[in-house]
Coordinates of C-alpha atoms in Angstrom, one line a residue:
M1 CA -14.9 -13.3 12.9
T2 CA -16.6 -10.0 13.0
L3 CA -14.5 -6.8 13.3
P4 CA -16.0 -3.3 14.1
H5 CA -16.0 -1.0 11.8
C6 CA -15.7 -3.2 8.6
H7 CA -17.6 -4.1 6.0
P8 CA -17.6 -7.8 4.9
H9 CA -15.6 -8.6 1.8
H10 CA -16.8 -10.1 -1.3
W11 CA -14.8 -12.5 -3.5
P12 CA -15.9 -14.0 -6.7
K13 CA -17.6 -17.4 -5.9
G14 CA -16.1 -21.0 -7.6
I15 CA -12.4 -19.7 -7.6
S16 CA -10.1 -22.4 -8.6
E17 CA -7.3 -24.4 -6.6
G18 CA -4.8 -22.9 -9.1
R19 CA -5.3 -19.6 -8.4
Y20 CA -3.8 -17.4 -5.2
A21 CA -7.3 -16.3 -4.5
S22 CA -8.2 -19.9 -3.3
R23 CA -5.6 -18.9 -0.1
I24 CA -7.8 -16.4 0.7
R25 CA -9.3 -17.0 4.4
M26 CA -12.4 -15.6 6.7
D27 CA -10.2 -16.0 9.9
P28 CA -6.8 -15.7 10.6
E29 CA -6.1 -19.2 11.3
G30 CA -3.1 -20.7 9.6
C31 CA -2.4 -17.4 7.8
A32 CA 0.5 -15.0 7.4
I33 CA -1.0 -11.9 6.0
G34 CA -3.6 -9.8 7.2
M35 CA -5.0 -7.9 4.7
V36 CA -7.0 -4.4 5.6
G37 CA -9.4 -2.8 3.0
M38 CA -9.5 1.3 3.3
A39 CA -12.1 2.0 1.5
D40 CA -12.2 5.8 2.0
D41 CA -11.2 8.9 -0.2
E42 CA -12.1 11.9 2.1
G43 CA -8.5 13.0 2.0
V44 CA -8.6 12.9 -1.6
R45 CA -11.1 15.2 -1.8
L46 CA -9.5 17.2 0.6
N47 CA -6.5 17.8 -2.0
N48 CA -9.0 18.1 -4.6
G49 CA -8.1 15.2 -6.6
R50 CA -10.3 12.7 -8.5
V51 CA -12.4 10.8 -6.3
G52 CA -13.4 7.1 -6.4
A53 CA -10.6 5.3 -4.6
M54 CA -13.3 4.1 -2.0
S55 CA -14.0 1.6 -4.0
G56 CA -10.4 0.3 -4.7
P57 CA -10.3 -2.4 -2.5
Q58 CA -13.2 -4.2 -4.2
A59 CA -11.7 -3.9 -7.5
F60 CA -8.4 -5.2 -6.3
R61 CA -9.9 -8.5 -5.0
D62 CA -12.2 -8.5 -7.8
A63 CA -8.7 -8.4 -10.4
L64 CA -6.6 -10.7 -8.1
A65 CA -9.2 -13.3 -8.0
K66 CA -8.1 -14.2 -11.9
Y67 CA -4.5 -14.3 -11.1
G68 CA -2.7 -17.8 -10.8
V69 CA 1.1 -18.3 -9.9
S70 CA 3.0 -20.6 -11.6
Q71 CA 6.4 -18.9 -10.8
L72 CA 6.0 -20.3 -7.3
E73 CA 3.9 -23.8 -6.6
S74 CA 0.8 -22.4 -5.0
S75 CA 1.3 -24.3 -2.2
D76 CA 4.3 -21.7 -0.9
L77 CA 2.5 -18.8 -0.9
P78 CA 1.0 -17.6 2.2
F79 CA -2.4 -17.6 3.2
M80 CA -4.1 -14.4 4.2
W81 CA -6.5 -13.3 6.2
D82 CA -9.0 -10.6 4.5
L83 CA -10.7 -8.2 7.5
G84 CA -12.9 -6.5 5.1
D85 CA -13.0 -3.1 4.3
V86 CA -13.2 -0.3 7.3
Q87 CA -15.7 2.2 6.9
S88 CA -15.5 5.7 6.6
G89 CA -15.8 8.0 10.0
M90 CA -17.5 10.9 10.4
N91 CA -14.2 13.0 9.3
L92 CA -10.8 12.0 8.3
L93 CA -9.5 12.0 11.7
D94 CA -12.1 9.4 12.9
T95 CA -11.4 6.8 9.7
H96 CA -8.1 6.9 10.7
K97 CA -8.6 5.5 14.0
R98 CA -11.1 2.9 12.6
V99 CA -7.9 2.2 10.4
S100 CA -5.7 2.1 13.5
E101 CA -7.7 -0.3 15.3
T102 CA -8.1 -2.5 12.2
V103 CA -4.3 -2.8 12.1
S104 CA -3.9 -3.0 15.6
V105 CA -5.8 -6.6 15.3
V106 CA -4.2 -8.0 12.5
L107 CA -0.4 -7.3 14.5
E108 CA -2.1 -8.9 17.7
K109 CA -2.7 -12.3 15.5
G110 CA 1.0 -12.0 14.3
L111 CA 0.5 -11.5 10.9
F112 CA 2.0 -9.1 8.3
P113 CA 0.0 -6.2 7.7
V114 CA -1.0 -5.2 4.0
G115 CA -3.4 -2.5 3.3
V116 CA -5.0 -1.3 0.1
G117 CA -7.1 2.2 -0.7
G118 CA -8.1 4.1 -0.4
G119 CA -6.7 7.9 -0.2
H120 CA -2.7 7.9 0.6
D121 CA -3.6 9.7 3.7
L122 CA -4.5 6.1 5.3
S123 CA -0.8 5.3 5.1
L124 CA -0.8 7.4 8.0
P125 CA -2.9 5.9 10.2
F126 CA -1.9 1.8 8.6
I127 CA 2.1 2.7 8.9
R128 CA 2.1 4.8 12.5
T129 CA -0.2 1.9 13.9
V130 CA 3.0 -1.0 13.0
A131 CA 5.1 1.7 13.9
A132 CA 3.8 1.3 17.9
T133 CA 4.6 -2.3 17.5
H134 CA 8.1 -2.5 15.8
G135 CA 9.5 1.0 16.4
P136 CA 9.9 3.6 14.0
M137 CA 9.9 3.0 10.3
T138 CA 12.1 3.9 7.6
V139 CA 9.4 4.3 5.0
I140 CA 10.0 3.2 1.3
Y141 CA 7.8 4.9 -1.0
F142 CA 6.9 4.8 -5.0
D143 CA 5.1 7.5 -5.8
A144 CA 4.7 10.9 -8.2
H145 CA 4.8 13.1 -5.3
L146 CA 6.7 13.9 -2.2
D147 CA 3.3 13.8 0.3
V148 CA 4.5 16.1 2.4
R149 CA 1.5 18.7 2.7
E150 CA 0.7 20.3 5.9
S151 CA -3.0 20.5 5.6
P152 CA -5.0 17.5 5.8
G153 CA -5.7 15.6 2.9
S154 CA -4.2 12.7 0.6
G155 CA -1.0 14.4 0.7
M156 CA -0.2 14.8 4.2
A157 CA 0.9 11.0 5.3
F158 CA 4.8 11.3 5.5
R159 CA 5.3 14.5 6.8
K160 CA 2.8 13.4 9.9
L161 CA 4.5 10.2 9.9
V162 CA 7.8 11.9 10.6
E163 CA 6.6 14.6 12.9
D164 CA 5.1 11.6 15.0
A165 CA 8.2 10.3 15.2
A166 CA 7.0 7.3 13.4
A167 CA 9.2 7.7 10.3
T168 CA 12.9 8.4 10.8
E169 CA 14.3 8.1 7.3
L170 CA 12.0 8.7 3.5
H171 CA 13.1 6.6 0.5
L172 CA 11.1 8.1 -2.4
F173 CA 11.3 6.4 -6.0
G174 CA 9.2 8.0 -8.6
Y175 CA 9.4 11.1 -8.2
N176 CA 8.2 13.9 -10.8
P177 CA 9.8 17.1 -10.2
L178 CA 7.0 19.0 -12.1
S179 CA 4.4 17.8 -9.9
N180 CA 5.8 19.1 -6.3
S181 CA 6.6 22.5 -4.8
R182 CA 9.6 23.5 -4.1
E183 CA 8.6 24.6 -0.1
H184 CA 7.7 20.6 -0.2
L185 CA 10.8 19.5 -1.4
Q186 CA 12.7 21.9 0.9
Y187 CA 11.1 20.0 3.7
F188 CA 11.4 16.5 2.9
R189 CA 15.2 17.0 2.1
G190 CA 15.5 18.5 5.7
H191 CA 13.7 15.8 7.5
R192 CA 16.0 13.0 6.2
G193 CA 14.3 12.4 3.1
Y194 CA 16.0 11.2 -0.2
I195 CA 15.0 10.7 -3.4
H196 CA 16.0 8.3 -5.8
D197 CA 16.3 7.0 -9.1
L198 CA 14.8 3.3 -9.4
S199 CA 18.0 2.2 -11.5
E200 CA 19.4 3.1 -7.8
F201 CA 17.2 1.0 -6.0
D202 CA 19.2 -0.9 -3.3
P203 CA 18.3 -2.1 -0.1
A204 CA 22.1 -0.8 1.3
L205 CA 20.7 2.6 1.1
W206 CA 18.7 2.2 4.2
K207 CA 21.4 -0.7 5.5
D208 CA 20.7 0.4 9.1
S209 CA 17.6 0.4 9.7
P210 CA 15.8 -2.5 11.5
N211 CA 12.2 -1.7 10.2
V212 CA 10.9 -0.6 7.1
A213 CA 7.5 -0.1 6.1
V214 CA 6.7 -0.3 2.0
S215 CA 3.9 2.0 0.2
L216 CA 3.2 2.0 -3.5
D217 CA 1.0 5.2 -4.9
L218 CA -0.4 3.6 -8.2
D219 CA -0.2 7.2 -9.4
V220 CA 3.6 6.3 -9.9
L221 CA 3.1 4.5 -12.9
D222 CA 2.3 6.1 -16.6
A223 CA -1.4 6.8 -17.2
A224 CA -1.0 4.3 -20.1
F225 CA -0.6 1.5 -17.5
A226 CA -2.9 3.1 -14.8
P227 CA -5.4 5.3 -15.7
G228 CA -7.4 4.4 -12.8
V229 CA -5.7 6.7 -10.0
S230 CA -6.7 9.7 -8.1
A231 CA -4.0 11.6 -9.9
L232 CA -2.9 11.0 -13.3
N233 CA 0.5 10.3 -13.9
P234 CA 1.6 11.3 -18.4
C235 CA 4.9 10.6 -17.5
G236 CA 5.7 8.0 -14.6
L237 CA 6.9 4.1 -14.3
I238 CA 6.1 1.2 -16.4
P239 CA 4.8 -1.5 -14.0
S240 CA 7.5 -4.2 -14.9
Q241 CA 10.3 -1.5 -13.3
L242 CA 8.5 -1.9 -10.3
A243 CA 8.4 -6.0 -10.0
A244 CA 12.0 -6.5 -8.7
P245 CA 12.2 -4.1 -5.9
L246 CA 9.1 -5.4 -4.5
R247 CA 10.1 -8.5 -4.7
S248 CA 13.2 -7.7 -3.1
L249 CA 11.3 -5.5 -0.3
G250 CA 9.0 -8.3 0.4
R251 CA 11.9 -11.2 0.9
D252 CA 13.5 -8.4 3.2
P253 CA 12.7 -9.6 6.9
R254 CA 13.2 -6.1 8.1
T255 CA 9.8 -5.5 6.2
R256 CA 6.9 -4.9 8.4
C257 CA 3.8 -3.7 6.1
F258 CA 3.0 -2.9 2.7
D259 CA 0.2 -0.6 1.3
I260 CA -1.1 -0.3 -2.5
M261 CA -3.1 2.9 -2.4
E262 CA -5.0 5.3 -4.7
L263 CA -6.6 2.3 -6.8
N264 CA -9.6 4.3 -8.2
P265 CA -11.8 2.1 -10.2
L266 CA -14.2 5.0 -10.9
H267 CA -12.0 6.0 -13.7
D268 CA -10.1 2.7 -14.8
Q269 CA -10.3 1.3 -18.1
E270 CA -11.3 -2.2 -18.2
S271 CA -9.9 -2.6 -15.0
R272 CA -6.3 -2.2 -16.3
T273 CA -4.9 -0.5 -13.1
A274 CA -6.8 -3.0 -10.5
K275 CA -4.8 -5.8 -12.6
V276 CA -1.6 -4.0 -12.4
A277 CA -2.1 -3.3 -9.1
A278 CA -3.0 -7.4 -8.1
H279 CA -0.1 -7.9 -10.2
L280 CA 2.5 -6.3 -8.4
F281 CA 1.1 -7.4 -4.9
L282 CA 2.0 -10.7 -6.2
C283 CA 5.6 -9.8 -7.2
F284 CA 5.7 -8.6 -3.2
L285 CA 4.1 -11.7 -2.2
C286 CA 6.7 -13.9 -4.1
G287 CA 9.6 -12.2 -2.4
F288 CA 7.7 -12.5 1.0
A289 CA 7.1 -16.5 0.6
E290 CA 11.0 -16.5 0.5
R291 CA 11.8 -15.4 3.6
G292 CA 14.1 -17.7 5.2
A293 CA 14.6 -19.8 2.1

């Protein structure tokens, strides 16, 4: 299936049936998930971050192709349609428009949208498009940063979602108080933003929310585990801390979309961050497979 503004994806050849990637499809028939590669990092450049995340979606595919899943029978995990990578537009707004158009195709097919990026600003069109279908979102995000900047760039997504009425609440896990300004914290708290320690994770915190969007910025992780990100975190979370929360969110039928952002293979070491991203995606997917069980 040919899509406007999308580069074809590239998966390694000869993937065995025992690996999840054998369940990736070139068209939507029989699939429950639609994955959109958001291969752009202009927002990172505008935010003075380390560029390279435009190559994140392909690095994610390369890592995912090597994962097998024995925790569940592979037949229980959903098939996923890979739509390829959205091409960068002439500017940030043009790229955002292209992301929106591509995510709309996923929703029109009745599939669950997964995004892989790419600058975290791309969560704005990704989540906003889902909200246009399902209604305003409670956003659960794992990030060292608030990302409520007013200026265009990778740190703007959640402020703009609030201003566009696409998000009604923000719940942040992994916050680093030494990497955020007082002004941004005041804005966040003044617009139904809540900061939680990961030990407090409990879906009851947003029990009245009918629609949930989940966003994972890989810079929430400690640099020892995730060196391949746009902004290194010297004192972040460890990947195993996120496994259970992501599985829980995948299981929750209120969760309408999931994205994994800021994977930067240009600065990765031995694909360490890409492997973590693929692992955490599969944690979420195992939860998704349990819906209705």
